[in-house]
Coordinates of C-alpha atoms and ligand atoms in Angstrom, one line a residue:
X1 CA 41.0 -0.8 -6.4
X2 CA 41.3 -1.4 -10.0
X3 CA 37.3 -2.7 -11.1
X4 CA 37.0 -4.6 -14.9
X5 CA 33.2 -4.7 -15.7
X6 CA 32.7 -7.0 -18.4
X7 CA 29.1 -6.7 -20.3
X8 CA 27.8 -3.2 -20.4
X9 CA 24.1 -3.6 -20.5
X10 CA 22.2 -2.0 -17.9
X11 CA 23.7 -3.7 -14.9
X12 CA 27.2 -3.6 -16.2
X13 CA 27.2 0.2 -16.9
X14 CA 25.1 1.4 -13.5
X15 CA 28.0 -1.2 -11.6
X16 CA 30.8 0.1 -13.4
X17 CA 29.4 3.9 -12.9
X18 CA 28.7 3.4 -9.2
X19 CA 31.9 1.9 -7.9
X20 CA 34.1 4.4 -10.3
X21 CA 31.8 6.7 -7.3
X22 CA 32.9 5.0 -4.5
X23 CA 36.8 5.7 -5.8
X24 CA 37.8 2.7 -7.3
X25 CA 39.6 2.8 -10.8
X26 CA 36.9 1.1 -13.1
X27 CA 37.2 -0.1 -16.6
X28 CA 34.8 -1.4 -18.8
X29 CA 34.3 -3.6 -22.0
X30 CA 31.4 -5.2 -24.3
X31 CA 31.9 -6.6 -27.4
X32 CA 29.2 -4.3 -29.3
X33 CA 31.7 -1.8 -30.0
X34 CA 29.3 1.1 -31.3
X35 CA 28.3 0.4 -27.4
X36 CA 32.0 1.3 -26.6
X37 CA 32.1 4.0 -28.9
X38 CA 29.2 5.9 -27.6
X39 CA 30.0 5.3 -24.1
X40 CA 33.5 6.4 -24.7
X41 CA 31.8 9.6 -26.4
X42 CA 29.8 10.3 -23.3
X43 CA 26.6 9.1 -24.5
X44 CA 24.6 6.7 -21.9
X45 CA 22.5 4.4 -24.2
X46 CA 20.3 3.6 -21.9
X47 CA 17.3 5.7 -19.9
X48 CA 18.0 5.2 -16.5
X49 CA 17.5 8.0 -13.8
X50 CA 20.6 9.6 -12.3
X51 CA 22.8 7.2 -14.1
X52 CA 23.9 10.4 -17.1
X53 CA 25.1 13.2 -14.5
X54 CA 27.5 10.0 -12.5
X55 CA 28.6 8.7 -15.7
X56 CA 29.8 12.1 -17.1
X57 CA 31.5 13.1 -13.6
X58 CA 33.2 10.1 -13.3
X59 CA 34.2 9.8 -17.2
X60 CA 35.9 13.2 -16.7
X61 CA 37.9 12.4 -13.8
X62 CA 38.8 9.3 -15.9
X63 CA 37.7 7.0 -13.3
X64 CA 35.4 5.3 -15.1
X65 CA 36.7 4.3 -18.9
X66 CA 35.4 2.5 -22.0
X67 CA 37.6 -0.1 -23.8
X68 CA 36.1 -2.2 -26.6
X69 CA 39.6 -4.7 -26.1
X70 CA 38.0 -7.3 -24.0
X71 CA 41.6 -8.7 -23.5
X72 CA 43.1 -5.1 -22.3
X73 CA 40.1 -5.0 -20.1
X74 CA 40.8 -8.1 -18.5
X75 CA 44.6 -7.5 -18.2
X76 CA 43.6 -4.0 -16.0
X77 CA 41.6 -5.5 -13.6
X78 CA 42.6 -7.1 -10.2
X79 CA 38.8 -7.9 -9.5
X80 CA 36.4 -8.5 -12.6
X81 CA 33.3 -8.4 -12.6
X82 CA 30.9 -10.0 -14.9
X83 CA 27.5 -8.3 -16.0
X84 CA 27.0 -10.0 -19.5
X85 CA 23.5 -11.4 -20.4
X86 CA 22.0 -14.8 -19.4
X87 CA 18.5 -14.9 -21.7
X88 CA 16.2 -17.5 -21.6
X89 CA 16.7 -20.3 -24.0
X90 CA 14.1 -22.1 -25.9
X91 CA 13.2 -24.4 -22.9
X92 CA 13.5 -21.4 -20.2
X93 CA 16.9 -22.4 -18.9
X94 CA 19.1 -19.6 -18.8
X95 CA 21.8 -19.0 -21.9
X96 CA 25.3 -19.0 -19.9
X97 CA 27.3 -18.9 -23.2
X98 CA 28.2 -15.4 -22.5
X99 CA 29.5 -16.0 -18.9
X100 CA 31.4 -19.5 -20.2
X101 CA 33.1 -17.0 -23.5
X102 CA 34.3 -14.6 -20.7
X103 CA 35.4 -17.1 -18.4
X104 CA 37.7 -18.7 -21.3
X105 CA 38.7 -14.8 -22.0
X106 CA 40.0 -14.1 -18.6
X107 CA 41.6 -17.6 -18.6
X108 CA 43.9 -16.7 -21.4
X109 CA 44.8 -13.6 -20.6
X110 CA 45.0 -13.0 -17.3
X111 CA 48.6 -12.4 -16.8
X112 CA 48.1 -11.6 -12.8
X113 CA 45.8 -13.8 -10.2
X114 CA 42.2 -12.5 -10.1
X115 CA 38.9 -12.2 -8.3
X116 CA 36.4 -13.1 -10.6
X117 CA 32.7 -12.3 -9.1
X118 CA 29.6 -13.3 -10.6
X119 CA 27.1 -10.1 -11.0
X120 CA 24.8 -11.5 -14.3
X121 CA 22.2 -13.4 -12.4
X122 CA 23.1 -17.5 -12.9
X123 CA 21.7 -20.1 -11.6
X124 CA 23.2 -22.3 -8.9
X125 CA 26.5 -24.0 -8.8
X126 CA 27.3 -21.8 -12.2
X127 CA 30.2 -20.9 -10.2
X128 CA 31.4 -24.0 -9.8
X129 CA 31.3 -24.5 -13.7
X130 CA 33.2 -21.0 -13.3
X131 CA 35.9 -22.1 -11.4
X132 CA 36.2 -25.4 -13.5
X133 CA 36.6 -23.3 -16.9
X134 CA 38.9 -20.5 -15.2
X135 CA 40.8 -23.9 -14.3
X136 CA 40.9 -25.6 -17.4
X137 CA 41.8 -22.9 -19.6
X138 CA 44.1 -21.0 -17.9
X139 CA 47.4 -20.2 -19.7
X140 CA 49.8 -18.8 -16.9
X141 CA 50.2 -22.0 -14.7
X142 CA 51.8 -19.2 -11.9
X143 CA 48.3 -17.1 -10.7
X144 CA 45.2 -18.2 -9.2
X145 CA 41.8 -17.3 -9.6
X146 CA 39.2 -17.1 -7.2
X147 CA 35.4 -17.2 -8.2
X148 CA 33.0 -14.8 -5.6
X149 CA 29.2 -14.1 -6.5
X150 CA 27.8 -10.8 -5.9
X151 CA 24.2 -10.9 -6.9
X152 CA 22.5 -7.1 -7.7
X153 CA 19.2 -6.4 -6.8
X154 CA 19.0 -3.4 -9.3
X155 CA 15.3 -2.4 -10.4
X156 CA 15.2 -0.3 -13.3
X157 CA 14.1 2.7 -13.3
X158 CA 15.9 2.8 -9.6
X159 CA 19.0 1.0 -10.3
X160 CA 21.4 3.7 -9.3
X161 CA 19.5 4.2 -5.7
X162 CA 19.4 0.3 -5.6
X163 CA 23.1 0.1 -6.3
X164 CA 24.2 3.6 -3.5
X165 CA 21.5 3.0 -1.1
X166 CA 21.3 -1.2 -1.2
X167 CA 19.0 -3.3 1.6
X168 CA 21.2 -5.9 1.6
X169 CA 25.0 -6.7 -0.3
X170 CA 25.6 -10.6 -0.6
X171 CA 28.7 -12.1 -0.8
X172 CA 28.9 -15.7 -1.7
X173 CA 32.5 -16.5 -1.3
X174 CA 35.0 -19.3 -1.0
X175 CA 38.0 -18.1 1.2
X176 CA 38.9 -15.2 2.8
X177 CA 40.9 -13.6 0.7
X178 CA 38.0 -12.7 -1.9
X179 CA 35.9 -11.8 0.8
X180 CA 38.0 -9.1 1.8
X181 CA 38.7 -7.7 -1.3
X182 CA 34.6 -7.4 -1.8
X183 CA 34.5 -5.6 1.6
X184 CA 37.1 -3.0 0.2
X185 CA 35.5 -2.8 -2.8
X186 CA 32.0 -2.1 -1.5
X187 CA 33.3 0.2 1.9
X188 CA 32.5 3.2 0.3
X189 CA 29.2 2.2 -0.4
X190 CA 28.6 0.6 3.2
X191 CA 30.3 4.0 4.7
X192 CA 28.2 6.2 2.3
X193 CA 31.6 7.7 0.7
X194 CA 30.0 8.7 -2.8
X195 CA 27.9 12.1 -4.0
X196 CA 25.0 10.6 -4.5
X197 CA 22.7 12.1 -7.5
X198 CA 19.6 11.0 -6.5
X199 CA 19.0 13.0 -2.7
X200 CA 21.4 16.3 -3.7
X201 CA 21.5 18.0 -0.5
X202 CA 21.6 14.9 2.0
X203 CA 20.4 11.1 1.7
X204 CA 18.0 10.3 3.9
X205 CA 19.1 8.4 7.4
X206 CA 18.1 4.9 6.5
X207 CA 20.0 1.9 8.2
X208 CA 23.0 0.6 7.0
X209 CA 22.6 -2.1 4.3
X210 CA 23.2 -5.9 5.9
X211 CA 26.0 -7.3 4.8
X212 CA 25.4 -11.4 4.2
X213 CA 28.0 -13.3 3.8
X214 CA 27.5 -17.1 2.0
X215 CA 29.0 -19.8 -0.2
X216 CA 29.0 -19.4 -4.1
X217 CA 25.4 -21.5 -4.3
X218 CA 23.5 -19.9 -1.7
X219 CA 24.3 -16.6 -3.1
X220 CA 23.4 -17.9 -6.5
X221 CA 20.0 -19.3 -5.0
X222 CA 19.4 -15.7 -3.1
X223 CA 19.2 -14.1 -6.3
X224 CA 16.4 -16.2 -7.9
X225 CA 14.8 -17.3 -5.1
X226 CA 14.1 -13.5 -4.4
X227 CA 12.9 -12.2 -8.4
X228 CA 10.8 -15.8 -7.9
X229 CA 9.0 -14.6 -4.7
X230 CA 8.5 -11.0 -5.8
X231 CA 7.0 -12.6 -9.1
X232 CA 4.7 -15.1 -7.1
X233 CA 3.6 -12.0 -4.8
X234 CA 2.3 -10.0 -8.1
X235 CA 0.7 -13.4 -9.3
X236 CA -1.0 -14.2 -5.9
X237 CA -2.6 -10.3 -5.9
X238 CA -3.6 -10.5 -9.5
X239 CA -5.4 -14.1 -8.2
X240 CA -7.0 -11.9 -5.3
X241 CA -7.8 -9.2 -7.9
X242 CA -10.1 -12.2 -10.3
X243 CA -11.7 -13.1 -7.4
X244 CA -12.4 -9.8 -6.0
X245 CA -14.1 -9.1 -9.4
X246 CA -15.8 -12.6 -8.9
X247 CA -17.6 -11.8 -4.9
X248 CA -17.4 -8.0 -5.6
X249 CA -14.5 -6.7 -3.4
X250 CA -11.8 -4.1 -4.1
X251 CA -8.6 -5.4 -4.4
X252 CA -7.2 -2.4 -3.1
X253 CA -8.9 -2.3 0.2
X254 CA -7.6 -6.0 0.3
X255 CA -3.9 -5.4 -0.5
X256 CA -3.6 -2.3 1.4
X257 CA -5.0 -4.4 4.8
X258 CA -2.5 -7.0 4.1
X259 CA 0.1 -5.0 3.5
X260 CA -0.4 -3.6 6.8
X261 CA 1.0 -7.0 8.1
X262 CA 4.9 -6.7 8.4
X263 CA 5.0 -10.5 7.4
X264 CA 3.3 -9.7 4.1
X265 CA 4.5 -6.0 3.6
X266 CA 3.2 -3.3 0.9
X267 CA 5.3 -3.4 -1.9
X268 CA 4.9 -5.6 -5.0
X269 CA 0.7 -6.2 -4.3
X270 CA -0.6 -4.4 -7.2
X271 CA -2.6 -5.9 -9.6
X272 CA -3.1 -5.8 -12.7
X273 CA -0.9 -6.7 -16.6
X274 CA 1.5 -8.9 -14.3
X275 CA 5.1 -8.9 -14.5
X276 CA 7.3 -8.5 -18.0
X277 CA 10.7 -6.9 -18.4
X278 CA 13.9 -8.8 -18.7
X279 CA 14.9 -10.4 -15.0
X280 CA 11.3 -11.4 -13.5
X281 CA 9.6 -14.0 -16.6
X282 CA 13.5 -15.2 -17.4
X283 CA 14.5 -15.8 -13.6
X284 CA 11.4 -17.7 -12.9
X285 CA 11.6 -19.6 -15.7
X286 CA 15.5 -20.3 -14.9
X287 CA 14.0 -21.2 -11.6
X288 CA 11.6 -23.9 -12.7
X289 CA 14.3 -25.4 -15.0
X290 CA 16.6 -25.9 -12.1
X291 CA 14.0 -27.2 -9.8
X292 CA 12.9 -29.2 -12.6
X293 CA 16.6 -30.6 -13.2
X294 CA 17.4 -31.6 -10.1
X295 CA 14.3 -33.1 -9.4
X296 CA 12.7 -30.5 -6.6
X297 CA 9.1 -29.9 -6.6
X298 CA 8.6 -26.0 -8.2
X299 CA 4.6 -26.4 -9.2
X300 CA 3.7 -23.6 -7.0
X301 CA 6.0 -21.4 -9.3
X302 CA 4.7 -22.6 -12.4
X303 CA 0.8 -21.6 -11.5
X304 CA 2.8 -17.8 -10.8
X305 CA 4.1 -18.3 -14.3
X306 CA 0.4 -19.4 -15.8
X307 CA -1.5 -16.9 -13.9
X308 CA 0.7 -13.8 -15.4
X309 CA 0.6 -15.1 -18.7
X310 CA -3.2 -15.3 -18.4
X311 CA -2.8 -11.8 -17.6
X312 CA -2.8 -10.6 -21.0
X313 CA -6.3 -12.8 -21.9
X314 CA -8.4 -11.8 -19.0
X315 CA -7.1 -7.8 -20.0
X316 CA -8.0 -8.4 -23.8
X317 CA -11.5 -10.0 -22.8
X318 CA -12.0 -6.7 -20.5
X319 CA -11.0 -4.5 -24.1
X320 CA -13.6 -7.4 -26.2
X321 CA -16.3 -6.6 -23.7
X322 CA -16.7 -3.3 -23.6
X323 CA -15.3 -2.9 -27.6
X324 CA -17.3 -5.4 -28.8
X325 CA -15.8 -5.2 -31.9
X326 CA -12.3 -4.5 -32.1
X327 CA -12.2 -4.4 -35.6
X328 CA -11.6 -0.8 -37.3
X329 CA -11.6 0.7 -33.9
X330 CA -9.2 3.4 -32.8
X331 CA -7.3 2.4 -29.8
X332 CA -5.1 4.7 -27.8
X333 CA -2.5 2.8 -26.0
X334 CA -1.0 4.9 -22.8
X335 CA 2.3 3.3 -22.1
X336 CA 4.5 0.8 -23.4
X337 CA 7.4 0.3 -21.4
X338 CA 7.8 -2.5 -18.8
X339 CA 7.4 -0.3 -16.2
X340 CA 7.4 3.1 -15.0
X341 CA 11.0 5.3 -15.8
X342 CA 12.8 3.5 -18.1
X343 CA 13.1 2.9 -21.8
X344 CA 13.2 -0.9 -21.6
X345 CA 10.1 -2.9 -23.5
X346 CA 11.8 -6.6 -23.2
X347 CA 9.0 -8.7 -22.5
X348 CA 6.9 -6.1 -21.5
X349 CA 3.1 -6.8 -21.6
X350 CA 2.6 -3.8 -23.9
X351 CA 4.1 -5.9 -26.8
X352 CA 1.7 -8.5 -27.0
X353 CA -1.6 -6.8 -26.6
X354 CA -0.6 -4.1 -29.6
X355 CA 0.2 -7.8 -31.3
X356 CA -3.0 -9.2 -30.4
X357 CA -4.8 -6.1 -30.8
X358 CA -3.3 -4.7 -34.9
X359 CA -4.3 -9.1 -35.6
X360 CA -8.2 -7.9 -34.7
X361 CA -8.0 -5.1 -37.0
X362 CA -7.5 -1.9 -34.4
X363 CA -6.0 1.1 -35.5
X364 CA -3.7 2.3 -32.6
X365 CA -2.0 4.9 -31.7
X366 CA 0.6 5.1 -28.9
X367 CA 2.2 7.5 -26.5
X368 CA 5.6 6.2 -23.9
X369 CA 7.5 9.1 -21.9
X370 CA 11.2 6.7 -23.2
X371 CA 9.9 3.9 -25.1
X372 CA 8.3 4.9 -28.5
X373 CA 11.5 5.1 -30.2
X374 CA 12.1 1.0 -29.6
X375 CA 8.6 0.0 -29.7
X376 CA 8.3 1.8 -32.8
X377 CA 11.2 -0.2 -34.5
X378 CA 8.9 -3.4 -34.1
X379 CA 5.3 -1.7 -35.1
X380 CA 5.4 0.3 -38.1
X381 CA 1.6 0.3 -38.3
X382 CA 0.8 1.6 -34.9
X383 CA 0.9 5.5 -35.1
X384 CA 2.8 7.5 -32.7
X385 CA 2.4 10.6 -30.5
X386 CA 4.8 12.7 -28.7
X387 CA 2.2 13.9 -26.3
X388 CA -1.3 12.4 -25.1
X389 CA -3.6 14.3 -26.0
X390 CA -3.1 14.1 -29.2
X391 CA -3.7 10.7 -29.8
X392 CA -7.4 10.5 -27.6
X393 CA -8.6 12.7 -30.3
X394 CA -11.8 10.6 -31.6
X395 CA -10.3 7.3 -29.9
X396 CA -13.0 4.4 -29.3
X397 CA -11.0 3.4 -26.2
X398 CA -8.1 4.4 -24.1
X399 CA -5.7 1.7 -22.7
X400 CA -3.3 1.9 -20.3
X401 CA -0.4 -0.7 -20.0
X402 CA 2.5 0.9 -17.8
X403 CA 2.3 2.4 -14.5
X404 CA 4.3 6.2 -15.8
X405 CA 3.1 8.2 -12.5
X406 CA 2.4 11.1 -15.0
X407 CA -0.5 9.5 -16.7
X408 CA -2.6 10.2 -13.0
X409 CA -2.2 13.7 -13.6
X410 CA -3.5 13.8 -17.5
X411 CA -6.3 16.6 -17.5
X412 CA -8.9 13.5 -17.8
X413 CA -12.2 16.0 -18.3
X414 CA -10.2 17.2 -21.3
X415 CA -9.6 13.9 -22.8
X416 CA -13.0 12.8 -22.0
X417 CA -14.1 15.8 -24.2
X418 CA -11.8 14.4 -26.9
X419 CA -12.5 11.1 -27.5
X420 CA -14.9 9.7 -29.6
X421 CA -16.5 7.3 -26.4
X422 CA -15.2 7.9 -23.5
X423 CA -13.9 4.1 -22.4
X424 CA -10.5 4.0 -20.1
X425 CA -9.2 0.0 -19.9
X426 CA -7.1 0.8 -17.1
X427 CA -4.5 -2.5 -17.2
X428 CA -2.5 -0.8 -14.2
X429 CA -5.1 0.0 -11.6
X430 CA -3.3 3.9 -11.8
X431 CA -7.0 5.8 -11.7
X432 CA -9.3 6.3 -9.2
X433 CA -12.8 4.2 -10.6
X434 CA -14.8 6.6 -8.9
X435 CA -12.8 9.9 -10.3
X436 CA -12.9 8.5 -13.7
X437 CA -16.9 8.1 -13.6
X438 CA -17.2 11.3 -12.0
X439 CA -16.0 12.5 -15.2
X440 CA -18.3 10.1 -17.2
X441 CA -16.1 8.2 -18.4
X442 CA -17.1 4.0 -18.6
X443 CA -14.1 2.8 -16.7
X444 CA -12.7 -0.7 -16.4
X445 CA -9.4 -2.4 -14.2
X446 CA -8.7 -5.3 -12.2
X447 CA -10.6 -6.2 -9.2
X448 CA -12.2 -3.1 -8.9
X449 CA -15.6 -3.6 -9.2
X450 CA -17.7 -0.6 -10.1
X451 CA -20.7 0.7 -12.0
X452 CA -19.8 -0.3 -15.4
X453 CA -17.8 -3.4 -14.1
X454 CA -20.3 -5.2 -12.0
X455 CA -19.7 -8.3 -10.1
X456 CA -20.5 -10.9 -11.6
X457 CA -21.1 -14.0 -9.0
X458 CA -22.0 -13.4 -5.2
X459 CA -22.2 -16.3 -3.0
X460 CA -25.5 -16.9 -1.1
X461 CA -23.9 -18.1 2.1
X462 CA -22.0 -14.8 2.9
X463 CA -23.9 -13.0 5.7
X464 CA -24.6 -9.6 4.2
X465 CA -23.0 -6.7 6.8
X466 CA -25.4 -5.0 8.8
X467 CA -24.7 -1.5 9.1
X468 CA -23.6 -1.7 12.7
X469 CA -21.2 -4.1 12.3
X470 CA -20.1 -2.4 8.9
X471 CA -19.3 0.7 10.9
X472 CA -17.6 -0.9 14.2
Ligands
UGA1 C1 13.5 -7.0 -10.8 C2 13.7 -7.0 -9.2 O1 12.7 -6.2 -8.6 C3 15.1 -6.5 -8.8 O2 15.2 -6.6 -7.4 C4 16.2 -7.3 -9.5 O3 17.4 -6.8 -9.2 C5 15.9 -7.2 -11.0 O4 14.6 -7.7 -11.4 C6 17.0 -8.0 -11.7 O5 17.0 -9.2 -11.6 O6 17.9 -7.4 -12.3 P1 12.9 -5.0 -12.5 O7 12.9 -6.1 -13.6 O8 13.6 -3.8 -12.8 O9 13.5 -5.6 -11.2 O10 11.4 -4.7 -12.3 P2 10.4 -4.8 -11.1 O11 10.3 -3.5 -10.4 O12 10.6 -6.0 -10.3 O13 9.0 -5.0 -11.9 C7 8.8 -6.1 -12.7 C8 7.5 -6.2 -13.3 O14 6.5 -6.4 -12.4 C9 7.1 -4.9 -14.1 O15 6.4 -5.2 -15.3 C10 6.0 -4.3 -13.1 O16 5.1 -3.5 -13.8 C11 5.4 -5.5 -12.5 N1 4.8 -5.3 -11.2 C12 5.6 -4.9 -10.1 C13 3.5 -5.5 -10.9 O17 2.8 -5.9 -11.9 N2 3.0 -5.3 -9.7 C14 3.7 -4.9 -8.7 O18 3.2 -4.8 -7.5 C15 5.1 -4.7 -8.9

C-alpha cells in the first residue's frame, strides 16, 4: 500500500520505518527540512534502539523515502498518516494547530480520495474536527475522505518492539471501507511478515496482538485514558513509597507483593523521580482539560499530577539533608535523560533539579550514555563527562536521576574510593541499600528505609511481629 507519514518526530519516523518493513511503499514529510535532509542522507536524528539498521535497509530498497514537499507527500499517499506534535499549551490543553495545518494541506491537495488516520495522540472528538476541516477545505468536490484513528502505544527507548511486537492495535473507525484498508496495512505486522531487528535469530512466541476495533472517540479516549492510568500507577507507588519511609517499610517488598496480583500487575510500580518525558505530564494534563471542559469529575488525576511534581521537592529535601549546604558543593549527577535508552530530556526530572540545584550554588558535573549533547545546549555551567568515573573524583555527593541499567554495574568500591564523601541520592531506586553500605557508602532513595535513612514516625497501635508469626 502506498503509506504518507506526515511529522517525522519520533513516532512519525519509527511508523514510517516499520510499515516500509511490513512491505508497504512509505513516504514521509516534515516541514524542518534539515530533518528531511538528514533523513534523506541516511542519518536517523534521533537515539532510538534498532530503529538505524531498519531505516538504512529500508531506505536502500527505496521503500521508505524522505520528501521535504508536504504537498508531493500528500499527493503519494492513498492512506496518510499523521504523527505531527500536539504539546501542551499554556493551560495544559493540547496544541492541535499542527494536526488542523495538515488537515487544511491534504484538503487542498489531495487530488485522489484518502484515508486519513489519526497517530499524534488527540484528544476526543479531534476527529470529528478532522473530518469537519477535511470537509470544509477540500478543493476537488469528486473524492472523499475518511478519518480513522490509530493510536501508538510506542515507549521510547522500545518503540520499534512496541510498534513489530504490539499488545494490542486499535482501530477507531467510521465505515468499513477504512477499516479494511488498516487491516491490510497492519497484516504484516499481525502475521509477523517483517525481519525484525530486535530478536535476530527468532522472536519469541508471544500471542498475537488483539485487534480492537471502535469509533473515532473511543479510540481517541483509549489512548489517554491509558498514559493517564500508567501515570496515576507511578504516582500511587511513589505515595506508598512516602509512607513506607513514614512507618518504615520497603517499598519494594510492597510493590513486588502487589505486583504479584494479575489485577495490579508488575510493571510501572517503581518509585522514585516520577514521570517526565514528552507523552505522560502532556497527556494527563490534556486529560484534565477535557474532563475539565466537559464538565466530568478528573480530581483523582490531578492529585497523580501534584504528587509527581512534588517529586522533585521531597528528592531535593533528601539532597538538603544529607548536603546540608548545597552551596559550593560538587555534585555528580548520574543520568539525565527521561528514561533509560534514549536521548530524549523533554520534561525530564533531570532538568529541574540541575535548575534548582546550579540556583543553590552547586558545582555539577554530569554524565548521560545519549543525552549530554542536548542537556548540554541548555546548561553551559554544568561540566560534562564522557565516562563516570571521571566526574566522582572528589564529588561531595552522587545523584542519580535516570534509570540507564548500566549505572548498577559501575565498580561502586572504586567510586567510593574516589569521591570526596561517599553520599549516593539514589532518585531511581536502581542500587541495592544494603550493597551500597556494604561498601560504606551513606545511601539515600525512596521508601527504602535503611541505616542512614531512618524512619521517621512509627505508629504505636501496630502490633510488633513476633518472630513466629514473622517467619510463618
Ligand atoms: C509512554 C507510554 O508508556 C507509551 O505506552 C505511550 O505510547 C507513550 O508514552 C506515548 O504516548 O507516546 P514513554 O513516554 O516513552 O511512553 O515513557 P514511559 O516508559 O511510559 O515512562 C515515562 C516516565 O515514567 C519516565 O520518566 C520513567 O522514568 C517514569 N516511570 C516509569 C517511573 O517513574 N516509574 C515506573 O514504574 C515506570
Amino acid at each position: 500500500m502506498r503509506i504518507s507519514v506526515i511529522g517525522c518526530g519520533y513516532v512519525g519516523l519509527v511508523t514510517g520505518t516499520c510499515l516500509a518493513e511490513a512491505g508497504h511503499q512509505v513516504i514521509c514529510t516534515d516541514n524542518d527540512p534539515e530533518r528531511i535532509a538528514a533523513l534523506k542522507a541516511g542519518v536517523v536524528p534521533i537515539y532510538e534502539p534498532h530503529l538505524d539498521a531498519i531505516f538504512a535497509a529500508n531506505l536502500r530498497s527505496q521503500k521508505l523515502s524522505f520528501t521535504s514537499n508536504a504537498a508531493e507527500a500528500v499527493r503519494l499517499g492513498e492512506v496518510i498518516f499523521i504523527c505531527v506534535g500536539t504539546p501542551p499549551l499554556e493551560n495544559g490543553e493540547a496544541d492541535l494547530s499542527a494536526i488542523d495545518n495538515v488537515a487544511r494541506l491534504i484538503a487542498t491537495e489531495a487530488c485522489e480520495s484518502k484515508l486519513v488516520v489519526e497517530k499524534s495522540t488527540v484528544p476526543a472528538q479531534t476527529g470529528q474536527q478532522l473530518k469537519r476541516v477535511l470537509g470544509v477545505y477540500r478543493r476537488n468536490g469528486g473524492i472523499e475522505f475518511h478519518v480513522a484513528s490509530n493510536p501508538e502505544f510506542l515507549r521510547e527507548g522500545t518503540a520499534v518492539e512496541d510498534f513489530l511486537h504490539p499488545d494490542r492495535i486499535v482501530f477507531g473507525v467510521e465505515d468499513e471501507t477504512s477499516e479494511n484498508q488498516l487491516r491490510k496495512i497492519y497484516a504484516p505486522i499481525m502475521e509477523r511478515r517483517f525481519r525484525c531487528p530486535v530478536h535476530l535469530s527468532s522472536c519469541p512466541a508471544t500471542k498475537p496482538p488483539a485487534l480492537v476495533v471502535t469509533t473515532i472517540n473511543s479510540s481517541e479516549l483509549i489512548k489517554h485514558a491509558s498514559n493517564s492510568f500508567l501515570a496515576m500507577k507511578i504516582s500511587y507507588a511513589n505515595m506508598i513509597a512516602d509512607l513506607c519511609e513514614k512507618v518504615g517499610g520497603d517499598i519494594k517488598e510492597v510493590t513486588h507483593a502487589m505486583g504479584l496480583d494479575p489485577r495490579i500487575g508488575p510493571r510501572f510500580l517503581d518509585a522514585g523521580l516520577g514521570f517526565g518525558g514528552f507523552c505522560l505530564p502532556k497527556d494527563i494534563q490534556a486529560f484534565i482539560r477535557l474532563a475539565e471542559c466537559s464538565g466530568a469529575d478528573f480530581s483523582m488525576l490531578k492529585e497523580a499530577e501534584r504528587v509527581n511534581k512534588r517529586r522533585i521537592d521531597l528528592f531535593l529535601e533528601k539532597v538538603r539533608n544529607a548536603l546540608w549546604v548545597i552551596k559550593e558543593k560538587r555534585v555528580g549527577i548520574l543520568g539525565l535523560a527521561f528514561k533509560a535508552n534514549t536521548d530524549d530530556i523533554r520534561f525530564a526530572p533531570s532538568l529541574e533539579v540541575l535548575r534548582r540545584l546550579i540556583a543553590e550554588g552547586a558545582h555539577l558535573r554530569a554524565y548521560d550514555q545519549e543525552a549530554m549533547d542536548k542537556t548540554s545546549a541548555l546548561f553551559p555551567q554544568v561540566q560534562f563527562f564522557r565516562e563516570p568515573y571521571e566526574l566522582v573524583r572528589d564529588a561531595d555527593a552522587l545523584l542519580i536521576l535516570t534509570e540507564w541499567p548500566e549505572f548498577r554495574d559501575l565498580d561502586w568500591a572504586r567510586i567510593h574510593g574516589m569521591m570526596c564523601r561517599p553520599l549516593v541520592i539514589d532518585g531511581r531506586n536502581m542500587l541495592e541499600p544494603r550493597a551500597m553500605m556494604q561498601h560504606g557508602f551513606e545511601y539515600f532513595s525512596f521508601g527504602q528505609p535503611e541505616k542512614s535513612q531512618p524512619a521517621q514516625f512509627v505508629p504505636a497501635q501496630l502490633p510488633a511481629l513476633s518472630t513466629a508469626s514473622a517467619g510463618a
